[in-house]
Amino acid sequence: MVDTVNSLATRVHELLVAILTHGADVMVPGQDTASSPRGFLGSRQRLDVASALRDVVTRAAALGPEGTWLAAAGHSSLSALAIARGDANQALFHLDAAVTSGYNDCVALHSTPLRRLHHDPRFQAFYQRMRITAADLDELFWLHQEIQLTVQESQRSTIDNIGRLDTGVSLLPLAPMPTREPNTRGLLVTRIELAAVQSTFRQVALKMEFQRSSGNTSLSLIDDTWDYTSATRDAWHADALESQRVRAAQARAFVGRPGADATLTHCPPLGTIAYPA
């Protein structure tokens, strides 16, 4: 299979979803190519996720300038794995490489796990190399805020669905992804991260909903005392609540500030950004 920007972007998304779903030690299928090794009976060999991300970096480099931001995505994800494992040196190494490839998410670099590295001269050096526009910075804040809201909405939805007696299935409403042309390609890294969070929590919510629905279906088939009136009421309430949440998610769509500056400039000084809560 010939690599393209779209195929590698899809690969990064898949890897991030795997990490969010199964943790940093997850094993993932290798990416298919004509020369890729196959295991027993020709099945795809499985890789640890760090090796899969390094493979993305290598493949992205082969795409030239169009793939540089994907190399940044691979390195930034590798830095996150290193932080999760307590390896600050590897985290700094991959963040430096990500910035070299165009990574400029200065908002992410103010999240709690990364604030611990602010005192390190290596962190300060690559932070000073990053450039951003006011318009892209506005979207970065929105993307990270939406990451937090997606998690919160998933938790709220789970609580609301406890005890439902109907057999319907409610989806987790998601805010639409921004479609504006970014001023810097580094912004695409954070868009993929939000997309991965949205996919992960929608899958989790859907799995729980199917389990609840199938359980209610089984009970309704075997229990003559099943409360159909309450089930009908729960279905109506769930539909109304889902419609309300869909409207709320759509209303959260990113809208750029009129006249937001598109001139490249230094990121805000290190330590001055409050990560969205």
PDB file of C-alpha atoms in Angstrom:
ATOM      1  CA  MET A   1       0.000   0.000   0.000  1.00  0.00           C
ATOM      2  CA  VAL A   2       1.347   3.432  -0.951  1.00  0.00           C
ATOM      3  CA  ASP A   3       1.359   5.904   1.937  1.00  0.00           C
ATOM      4  CA  THR A   4      -0.566   9.153   1.597  1.00  0.00           C
ATOM      5  CA  VAL A   5      -1.217  12.003   3.991  1.00  0.00           C
ATOM      6  CA  ASN A   6      -4.777  10.731   4.493  1.00  0.00           C
ATOM      7  CA  SER A   7      -3.733   7.131   5.121  1.00  0.00           C
ATOM      8  CA  LEU A   8      -1.110   8.147   7.676  1.00  0.00           C
ATOM      9  CA  ALA A   9      -3.508  10.556   9.352  1.00  0.00           C
ATOM     10  CA  THR A  10      -5.956   7.667   9.672  1.00  0.00           C
ATOM     11  CA  ARG A  11      -3.178   5.519  11.124  1.00  0.00           C
ATOM     12  CA  VAL A  12      -2.331   8.149  13.752  1.00  0.00           C
ATOM     13  CA  HIS A  13      -6.008   8.403  14.668  1.00  0.00           C
ATOM     14  CA  GLU A  14      -6.248   4.615  15.058  1.00  0.00           C
ATOM     15  CA  LEU A  15      -3.148   4.503  17.254  1.00  0.00           C
ATOM     16  CA  LEU A  16      -4.366   7.301  19.511  1.00  0.00           C
ATOM     17  CA  VAL A  17      -7.741   5.585  19.916  1.00  0.00           C
ATOM     18  CA  ALA A  18      -5.931   2.343  20.813  1.00  0.00           C
ATOM     19  CA  ILE A  19      -3.878   4.149  23.466  1.00  0.00           C
ATOM     20  CA  LEU A  20      -6.893   5.905  24.939  1.00  0.00           C
ATOM     21  CA  THR A  21      -8.885   2.674  24.982  1.00  0.00           C
ATOM     22  CA  HIS A  22      -6.286   0.136  26.119  1.00  0.00           C
ATOM     23  CA  GLY A  23      -3.379   2.120  27.577  1.00  0.00           C
ATOM     24  CA  ALA A  24       0.242   2.804  26.711  1.00  0.00           C
ATOM     25  CA  ASP A  25       1.211  -0.883  26.527  1.00  0.00           C
ATOM     26  CA  VAL A  26      -1.353  -1.828  23.889  1.00  0.00           C
ATOM     27  CA  MET A  27      -0.256  -3.998  20.955  1.00  0.00           C
ATOM     28  CA  VAL A  28      -1.563  -2.936  17.532  1.00  0.00           C
ATOM     29  CA  PRO A  29      -1.566  -4.536  14.066  1.00  0.00           C
ATOM     30  CA  GLY A  30       1.334  -3.547  11.863  1.00  0.00           C
ATOM     31  CA  GLN A  31       0.572  -1.301   8.898  1.00  0.00           C
ATOM     32  CA  ASP A  32       0.276  -3.221   5.651  1.00  0.00           C
ATOM     33  CA  THR A  33       2.868  -2.829   2.888  1.00  0.00           C
ATOM     34  CA  ALA A  34       4.106  -5.146   0.190  1.00  0.00           C
ATOM     35  CA  SER A  35       7.328  -5.772   2.104  1.00  0.00           C
ATOM     36  CA  SER A  36       5.889  -5.940   5.627  1.00  0.00           C
ATOM     37  CA  PRO A  37       6.592  -9.218   7.460  1.00  0.00           C
ATOM     38  CA  ARG A  38       3.673 -11.494   8.232  1.00  0.00           C
ATOM     39  CA  GLY A  39       3.302 -13.891  11.073  1.00  0.00           C
ATOM     40  CA  PHE A  40       1.823 -17.376  11.307  1.00  0.00           C
ATOM     41  CA  LEU A  41      -0.591 -18.195   8.447  1.00  0.00           C
ATOM     42  CA  GLY A  42       0.074 -14.807   6.882  1.00  0.00           C
ATOM     43  CA  SER A  43      -1.592 -12.722   9.608  1.00  0.00           C
ATOM     44  CA  ARG A  44      -0.355  -9.212  10.273  1.00  0.00           C
ATOM     45  CA  GLN A  45       2.316  -9.044  12.954  1.00  0.00           C
ATOM     46  CA  ARG A  46       1.441  -7.010  16.025  1.00  0.00           C
ATOM     47  CA  LEU A  47       3.602  -4.160  17.289  1.00  0.00           C
ATOM     48  CA  ASP A  48       3.832  -2.258  20.522  1.00  0.00           C
ATOM     49  CA  VAL A  49       2.244   1.154  19.997  1.00  0.00           C
ATOM     50  CA  ALA A  50       5.542   3.030  20.399  1.00  0.00           C
ATOM     51  CA  SER A  51       7.043   1.059  17.503  1.00  0.00           C
ATOM     52  CA  ALA A  52       3.936   1.795  15.441  1.00  0.00           C
ATOM     53  CA  LEU A  53       4.302   5.531  16.118  1.00  0.00           C
ATOM     54  CA  ARG A  54       7.976   5.456  15.168  1.00  0.00           C
ATOM     55  CA  ASP A  55       6.925   3.749  11.943  1.00  0.00           C
ATOM     56  CA  VAL A  56       4.522   6.643  11.290  1.00  0.00           C
ATOM     57  CA  VAL A  57       7.380   9.125  11.757  1.00  0.00           C
ATOM     58  CA  THR A  58       9.520   7.240   9.228  1.00  0.00           C
ATOM     59  CA  ARG A  59       6.706   6.983   6.687  1.00  0.00           C
ATOM     60  CA  ALA A  60       5.753  10.637   7.151  1.00  0.00           C
ATOM     61  CA  ALA A  61       9.319  11.726   6.429  1.00  0.00           C
ATOM     62  CA  ALA A  62       9.123   9.878   3.101  1.00  0.00           C
ATOM     63  CA  LEU A  63       6.158  12.055   2.067  1.00  0.00           C
ATOM     64  CA  GLY A  64       8.251  15.216   2.121  1.00  0.00           C
ATOM     65  CA  PRO A  65       6.924  18.593   3.323  1.00  0.00           C
ATOM     66  CA  GLU A  66       3.288  17.456   3.101  1.00  0.00           C
ATOM     67  CA  GLY A  67       3.910  14.799   5.717  1.00  0.00           C
ATOM     68  CA  THR A  68       5.968  16.844   8.157  1.00  0.00           C
ATOM     69  CA  TRP A  69       3.036  17.559  10.482  1.00  0.00           C
ATOM     70  CA  LEU A  70       2.353  13.810  10.694  1.00  0.00           C
ATOM     71  CA  ALA A  71       5.912  13.290  11.895  1.00  0.00           C
ATOM     72  CA  ALA A  72       5.146  15.949  14.508  1.00  0.00           C
ATOM     73  CA  ALA A  73       2.037  14.008  15.513  1.00  0.00           C
ATOM     74  CA  GLY A  74       4.054  10.815  15.874  1.00  0.00           C
ATOM     75  CA  HIS A  75       6.727  12.487  17.994  1.00  0.00           C
ATOM     76  CA  SER A  76       4.230  14.316  20.217  1.00  0.00           C
ATOM     77  CA  SER A  77       2.392  11.035  20.833  1.00  0.00           C
ATOM     78  CA  LEU A  78       5.685   9.312  21.656  1.00  0.00           C
ATOM     79  CA  SER A  79       6.422  12.097  24.133  1.00  0.00           C
ATOM     80  CA  ALA A  80       3.048  11.487  25.801  1.00  0.00           C
ATOM     81  CA  LEU A  81       3.882   7.782  26.136  1.00  0.00           C
ATOM     82  CA  ALA A  82       7.257   8.676  27.649  1.00  0.00           C
ATOM     83  CA  ILE A  83       5.595  10.995  30.175  1.00  0.00           C
ATOM     84  CA  ALA A  84       3.126   8.256  31.111  1.00  0.00           C
ATOM     85  CA  ARG A  85       6.100   5.971  31.773  1.00  0.00           C
ATOM     86  CA  GLY A  86       7.992   8.607  33.759  1.00  0.00           C
ATOM     87  CA  ASP A  87      10.794   9.020  31.205  1.00  0.00           C
ATOM     88  CA  ALA A  88      11.377  12.782  31.081  1.00  0.00           C
ATOM     89  CA  ASN A  89      14.440  12.557  28.829  1.00  0.00           C
ATOM     90  CA  GLN A  90      12.570  10.668  26.122  1.00  0.00           C
ATOM     91  CA  ALA A  91       9.611  13.022  26.478  1.00  0.00           C
ATOM     92  CA  LEU A  92      11.867  16.034  25.903  1.00  0.00           C
ATOM     93  CA  PHE A  93      13.639  14.326  22.997  1.00  0.00           C
ATOM     94  CA  HIS A  94      10.381  13.632  21.163  1.00  0.00           C
ATOM     95  CA  LEU A  95       8.909  17.052  21.932  1.00  0.00           C
ATOM     96  CA  ASP A  96      12.032  18.688  20.501  1.00  0.00           C
ATOM     97  CA  ALA A  97      11.676  16.558  17.364  1.00  0.00           C
ATOM     98  CA  ALA A  98       7.961  17.376  17.163  1.00  0.00           C
ATOM     99  CA  VAL A  99       8.658  21.114  17.302  1.00  0.00           C
ATOM    100  CA  THR A 100      11.290  20.700  14.588  1.00  0.00           C
ATOM    101  CA  SER A 101       8.539  19.109  12.454  1.00  0.00           C
ATOM    102  CA  GLY A 102       6.128  21.993  13.060  1.00  0.00           C
ATOM    103  CA  TYR A 103       4.425  21.116  16.344  1.00  0.00           C
ATOM    104  CA  ASN A 104       3.190  24.323  17.993  1.00  0.00           C
ATOM    105  CA  ASP A 105       0.520  23.351  20.518  1.00  0.00           C
ATOM    106  CA  CYS A 106       1.617  25.731  23.249  1.00  0.00           C
ATOM    107  CA  VAL A 107      -1.693  25.133  25.039  1.00  0.00           C
ATOM    108  CA  ALA A 108      -1.003  21.389  25.414  1.00  0.00           C
ATOM    109  CA  LEU A 109       2.444  22.219  26.771  1.00  0.00           C
ATOM    110  CA  HIS A 110       0.726  23.914  29.719  1.00  0.00           C
ATOM    111  CA  SER A 111      -1.263  20.832  30.756  1.00  0.00           C
ATOM    112  CA  THR A 112      -0.489  19.448  34.203  1.00  0.00           C
ATOM    113  CA  PRO A 113       1.841  16.575  33.142  1.00  0.00           C
ATOM    114  CA  LEU A 114       3.999  18.926  31.051  1.00  0.00           C
ATOM    115  CA  ARG A 115       4.204  21.800  33.529  1.00  0.00           C
ATOM    116  CA  ARG A 116       6.631  19.633  35.483  1.00  0.00           C
ATOM    117  CA  LEU A 117       9.121  20.017  32.623  1.00  0.00           C
ATOM    118  CA  HIS A 118       8.943  23.811  32.334  1.00  0.00           C
ATOM    119  CA  HIS A 119      12.057  24.312  34.437  1.00  0.00           C
ATOM    120  CA  ASP A 120      14.195  22.214  32.074  1.00  0.00           C
ATOM    121  CA  PRO A 121      16.396  24.340  29.744  1.00  0.00           C
ATOM    122  CA  ARG A 122      15.732  21.888  26.892  1.00  0.00           C
ATOM    123  CA  PHE A 123      11.981  22.470  27.219  1.00  0.00           C
ATOM    124  CA  GLN A 124      12.458  26.237  27.357  1.00  0.00           C
ATOM    125  CA  ALA A 125      14.659  26.120  24.257  1.00  0.00           C
ATOM    126  CA  PHE A 126      12.234  24.320  21.979  1.00  0.00           C
ATOM    127  CA  TYR A 127       9.264  26.259  23.378  1.00  0.00           C
ATOM    128  CA  GLN A 128      10.935  29.483  22.257  1.00  0.00           C
ATOM    129  CA  ARG A 129      11.252  28.074  18.733  1.00  0.00           C
ATOM    130  CA  MET A 130       7.518  27.553  18.306  1.00  0.00           C
ATOM    131  CA  ARG A 131       5.437  29.987  16.301  1.00  0.00           C
ATOM    132  CA  ILE A 132       1.652  30.424  16.185  1.00  0.00           C
ATOM    133  CA  THR A 133      -0.933  32.885  14.869  1.00  0.00           C
ATOM    134  CA  ALA A 134      -3.655  34.474  16.987  1.00  0.00           C
ATOM    135  CA  ALA A 135      -6.289  32.748  14.858  1.00  0.00           C
ATOM    136  CA  ASP A 136      -4.716  29.318  15.340  1.00  0.00           C
ATOM    137  CA  LEU A 137      -4.213  29.961  19.056  1.00  0.00           C
ATOM    138  CA  ASP A 138      -7.937  30.670  19.409  1.00  0.00           C
ATOM    139  CA  GLU A 139      -8.691  27.298  17.841  1.00  0.00           C
ATOM    140  CA  LEU A 140      -6.132  25.523  20.034  1.00  0.00           C
ATOM    141  CA  PHE A 141      -7.945  26.754  23.127  1.00  0.00           C
ATOM    142  CA  TRP A 142     -11.237  25.562  21.630  1.00  0.00           C
ATOM    143  CA  LEU A 143      -9.831  22.133  20.722  1.00  0.00           C
ATOM    144  CA  HIS A 144      -8.527  21.517  24.235  1.00  0.00           C
ATOM    145  CA  GLN A 145     -11.726  22.808  25.804  1.00  0.00           C
ATOM    146  CA  GLU A 146     -13.672  20.414  23.598  1.00  0.00           C
ATOM    147  CA  ILE A 147     -11.459  17.513  24.673  1.00  0.00           C
ATOM    148  CA  GLN A 148     -12.450  18.237  28.279  1.00  0.00           C
ATOM    149  CA  LEU A 149     -16.128  18.642  27.366  1.00  0.00           C
ATOM    150  CA  THR A 150     -16.197  15.361  25.437  1.00  0.00           C
ATOM    151  CA  VAL A 151     -14.984  13.496  28.517  1.00  0.00           C
ATOM    152  CA  GLN A 152     -17.470  15.314  30.758  1.00  0.00           C
ATOM    153  CA  GLU A 153     -20.388  14.709  28.407  1.00  0.00           C
ATOM    154  CA  SER A 154     -19.511  11.018  28.222  1.00  0.00           C
ATOM    155  CA  GLN A 155     -19.537  10.737  32.000  1.00  0.00           C
ATOM    156  CA  ARG A 156     -22.800  12.681  32.269  1.00  0.00           C
ATOM    157  CA  SER A 157     -24.440  10.539  29.609  1.00  0.00           C
ATOM    158  CA  THR A 158     -23.368   7.344  31.369  1.00  0.00           C
ATOM    159  CA  ILE A 159     -24.924   8.514  34.634  1.00  0.00           C
ATOM    160  CA  ASP A 160     -28.137   9.617  32.914  1.00  0.00           C
ATOM    161  CA  ASN A 161     -28.552   6.226  31.218  1.00  0.00           C
ATOM    162  CA  ILE A 162     -28.249   4.189  34.416  1.00  0.00           C
ATOM    163  CA  GLY A 163     -31.526   2.434  35.110  1.00  0.00           C
ATOM    164  CA  ARG A 164     -33.116   3.086  31.710  1.00  0.00           C
ATOM    165  CA  LEU A 165     -35.638   0.354  30.947  1.00  0.00           C
ATOM    166  CA  ASP A 166     -36.035   0.949  27.211  1.00  0.00           C
ATOM    167  CA  THR A 167     -34.094  -0.823  24.479  1.00  0.00           C
ATOM    168  CA  GLY A 168     -33.090   2.258  22.504  1.00  0.00           C
ATOM    169  CA  VAL A 169     -29.469   3.303  22.009  1.00  0.00           C
ATOM    170  CA  SER A 170     -28.307   6.908  22.432  1.00  0.00           C
ATOM    171  CA  LEU A 171     -25.191   8.208  20.719  1.00  0.00           C
ATOM    172  CA  LEU A 172     -22.756  10.621  22.353  1.00  0.00           C
ATOM    173  CA  PRO A 173     -23.284  13.959  20.546  1.00  0.00           C
ATOM    174  CA  LEU A 174     -20.047  15.521  19.299  1.00  0.00           C
ATOM    175  CA  ALA A 175     -19.184  19.070  18.367  1.00  0.00           C
ATOM    176  CA  PRO A 176     -18.219  19.430  14.686  1.00  0.00           C
ATOM    177  CA  MET A 177     -14.540  19.618  13.848  1.00  0.00           C
ATOM    178  CA  PRO A 178     -13.370  23.053  12.635  1.00  0.00           C
ATOM    179  CA  THR A 179     -13.074  23.297   8.853  1.00  0.00           C
ATOM    180  CA  ARG A 180     -11.170  26.564   8.535  1.00  0.00           C
ATOM    181  CA  GLU A 181      -7.834  26.448   6.748  1.00  0.00           C
ATOM    182  CA  PRO A 182      -5.250  26.640   9.544  1.00  0.00           C
ATOM    183  CA  ASN A 183      -2.409  29.120   9.328  1.00  0.00           C
ATOM    184  CA  THR A 184       0.012  26.483  10.611  1.00  0.00           C
ATOM    185  CA  ARG A 185      -0.035  22.748   9.920  1.00  0.00           C
ATOM    186  CA  GLY A 186       0.859  22.031  13.530  1.00  0.00           C
ATOM    187  CA  LEU A 187      -2.783  22.713  14.350  1.00  0.00           C
ATOM    188  CA  LEU A 188      -3.725  19.531  12.482  1.00  0.00           C
ATOM    189  CA  VAL A 189      -1.971  17.498  15.194  1.00  0.00           C
ATOM    190  CA  THR A 190      -4.373  18.759  17.851  1.00  0.00           C
ATOM    191  CA  ARG A 191      -7.376  18.230  15.563  1.00  0.00           C
ATOM    192  CA  ILE A 192      -6.426  14.559  15.278  1.00  0.00           C
ATOM    193  CA  GLU A 193      -6.075  14.350  19.060  1.00  0.00           C
ATOM    194  CA  LEU A 194      -9.588  15.739  19.547  1.00  0.00           C
ATOM    195  CA  ALA A 195     -10.955  13.400  16.865  1.00  0.00           C
ATOM    196  CA  ALA A 196      -9.353  10.445  18.669  1.00  0.00           C
ATOM    197  CA  VAL A 197     -10.896  11.486  22.003  1.00  0.00           C
ATOM    198  CA  GLN A 198     -14.296  11.866  20.347  1.00  0.00           C
ATOM    199  CA  SER A 199     -14.044   8.454  18.660  1.00  0.00           C
ATOM    200  CA  THR A 200     -12.886   6.744  21.850  1.00  0.00           C
ATOM    201  CA  PHE A 201     -15.615   8.068  24.111  1.00  0.00           C
ATOM    202  CA  ARG A 202     -18.332   7.576  21.526  1.00  0.00           C
ATOM    203  CA  GLN A 203     -17.242   3.933  21.167  1.00  0.00           C
ATOM    204  CA  VAL A 204     -17.218   3.477  24.946  1.00  0.00           C
ATOM    205  CA  ALA A 205     -20.662   5.073  25.287  1.00  0.00           C
ATOM    206  CA  LEU A 206     -22.048   2.997  22.423  1.00  0.00           C
ATOM    207  CA  LYS A 207     -20.702  -0.247  23.903  1.00  0.00           C
ATOM    208  CA  MET A 208     -22.323   0.501  27.246  1.00  0.00           C
ATOM    209  CA  GLU A 209     -25.582   1.440  25.532  1.00  0.00           C
ATOM    210  CA  PHE A 210     -25.677  -1.817  23.558  1.00  0.00           C
ATOM    211  CA  GLN A 211     -25.030  -3.783  26.737  1.00  0.00           C
ATOM    212  CA  ARG A 212     -27.872  -2.003  28.528  1.00  0.00           C
ATOM    213  CA  SER A 213     -30.206  -2.328  25.546  1.00  0.00           C
ATOM    214  CA  SER A 214     -29.509  -6.030  24.986  1.00  0.00           C
ATOM    215  CA  GLY A 215     -29.958  -6.693  28.694  1.00  0.00           C
ATOM    216  CA  ASN A 216     -33.351  -4.990  28.668  1.00  0.00           C
ATOM    217  CA  THR A 217     -34.325  -6.856  25.513  1.00  0.00           C
ATOM    218  CA  SER A 218     -33.479 -10.182  27.150  1.00  0.00           C
ATOM    219  CA  LEU A 219     -35.474  -9.310  30.256  1.00  0.00           C
ATOM    220  CA  SER A 220     -38.470  -8.187  28.228  1.00  0.00           C
ATOM    221  CA  LEU A 221     -38.539 -11.545  26.445  1.00  0.00           C
ATOM    222  CA  ILE A 222     -38.412 -13.673  29.577  1.00  0.00           C
ATOM    223  CA  ASP A 223     -40.114 -11.568  32.246  1.00  0.00           C
ATOM    224  CA  ASP A 224     -43.874 -11.077  32.045  1.00  0.00           C
ATOM    225  CA  THR A 225     -43.643  -8.403  34.736  1.00  0.00           C
ATOM    226  CA  TRP A 226     -41.544  -6.135  32.493  1.00  0.00           C
ATOM    227  CA  ASP A 227     -42.629  -2.528  32.958  1.00  0.00           C
ATOM    228  CA  TYR A 228     -43.391  -1.461  29.366  1.00  0.00           C
ATOM    229  CA  THR A 229     -44.977   1.794  30.498  1.00  0.00           C
ATOM    230  CA  SER A 230     -41.802   2.877  32.282  1.00  0.00           C
ATOM    231  CA  ALA A 231     -39.714   1.685  29.342  1.00  0.00           C
ATOM    232  CA  THR A 232     -41.766   3.841  26.964  1.00  0.00           C
ATOM    233  CA  ARG A 233     -41.386   6.817  29.279  1.00  0.00           C
ATOM    234  CA  ASP A 234     -37.620   6.263  29.524  1.00  0.00           C
ATOM    235  CA  ALA A 235     -37.346   6.073  25.720  1.00  0.00           C
ATOM    236  CA  TRP A 236     -39.205   9.349  25.291  1.00  0.00           C
ATOM    237  CA  HIS A 237     -37.059  11.059  27.932  1.00  0.00           C
ATOM    238  CA  ALA A 238     -33.841   9.697  26.406  1.00  0.00           C
ATOM    239  CA  ASP A 239     -34.794  10.916  22.920  1.00  0.00           C
ATOM    240  CA  ALA A 240     -35.591  14.381  24.262  1.00  0.00           C
ATOM    241  CA  LEU A 241     -32.317  14.520  26.188  1.00  0.00           C
ATOM    242  CA  GLU A 242     -30.308  13.330  23.184  1.00  0.00           C
ATOM    243  CA  SER A 243     -31.907  16.003  20.963  1.00  0.00           C
ATOM    244  CA  GLN A 244     -31.016  18.614  23.558  1.00  0.00           C
ATOM    245  CA  ARG A 245     -27.418  17.422  23.689  1.00  0.00           C
ATOM    246  CA  VAL A 246     -27.123  17.340  19.899  1.00  0.00           C
ATOM    247  CA  ARG A 247     -28.209  20.986  19.753  1.00  0.00           C
ATOM    248  CA  ALA A 248     -25.772  21.877  22.535  1.00  0.00           C
ATOM    249  CA  ALA A 249     -22.879  20.129  20.753  1.00  0.00           C
ATOM    250  CA  GLN A 250     -23.684  21.871  17.477  1.00  0.00           C
ATOM    251  CA  ALA A 251     -23.840  25.198  19.301  1.00  0.00           C
ATOM    252  CA  ARG A 252     -20.291  24.621  20.558  1.00  0.00           C
ATOM    253  CA  ALA A 253     -18.899  24.635  17.005  1.00  0.00           C
ATOM    254  CA  PHE A 254     -15.771  26.732  16.693  1.00  0.00           C
ATOM    255  CA  VAL A 255     -16.306  30.236  15.355  1.00  0.00           C
ATOM    256  CA  GLY A 256     -13.206  32.287  14.664  1.00  0.00           C
ATOM    257  CA  ARG A 257     -12.913  35.824  15.952  1.00  0.00           C
ATOM    258  CA  PRO A 258     -13.487  38.374  13.195  1.00  0.00           C
ATOM    259  CA  GLY A 259     -10.172  39.949  12.326  1.00  0.00           C
ATOM    260  CA  ALA A 260      -8.073  37.455  14.313  1.00  0.00           C
ATOM    261  CA  ASP A 261      -4.457  38.000  13.286  1.00  0.00           C
ATOM    262  CA  ALA A 262      -2.978  35.410  10.911  1.00  0.00           C
ATOM    263  CA  THR A 263       0.598  36.646  11.348  1.00  0.00           C
ATOM    264  CA  LEU A 264       3.126  34.182  12.713  1.00  0.00           C
ATOM    265  CA  THR A 265       4.489  35.204  16.083  1.00  0.00           C
ATOM    266  CA  HIS A 266       6.031  33.713  19.212  1.00  0.00           C
ATOM    267  CA  CYS A 267       3.800  31.626  21.451  1.00  0.00           C
ATOM    268  CA  PRO A 268       2.691  33.326  24.672  1.00  0.00           C
ATOM    269  CA  PRO A 269       5.475  33.277  27.271  1.00  0.00           C
ATOM    270  CA  LEU A 270       5.992  29.955  28.997  1.00  0.00           C
ATOM    271  CA  GLY A 271       3.864  29.707  32.122  1.00  0.00           C
ATOM    272  CA  THR A 272       1.314  32.350  31.101  1.00  0.00           C
ATOM    273  CA  ILE A 273      -1.276  29.989  29.561  1.00  0.00           C
ATOM    274  CA  ALA A 274      -4.011  28.497  31.745  1.00  0.00           C
ATOM    275  CA  TYR A 275      -4.951  25.087  30.386  1.00  0.00           C
ATOM    276  CA  PRO A 276      -8.731  24.880  29.752  1.00  0.00           C
ATOM    277  CA  ALA A 277     -10.588  23.258  32.629  1.00  0.00           C
TER     278      ALA A 277
END
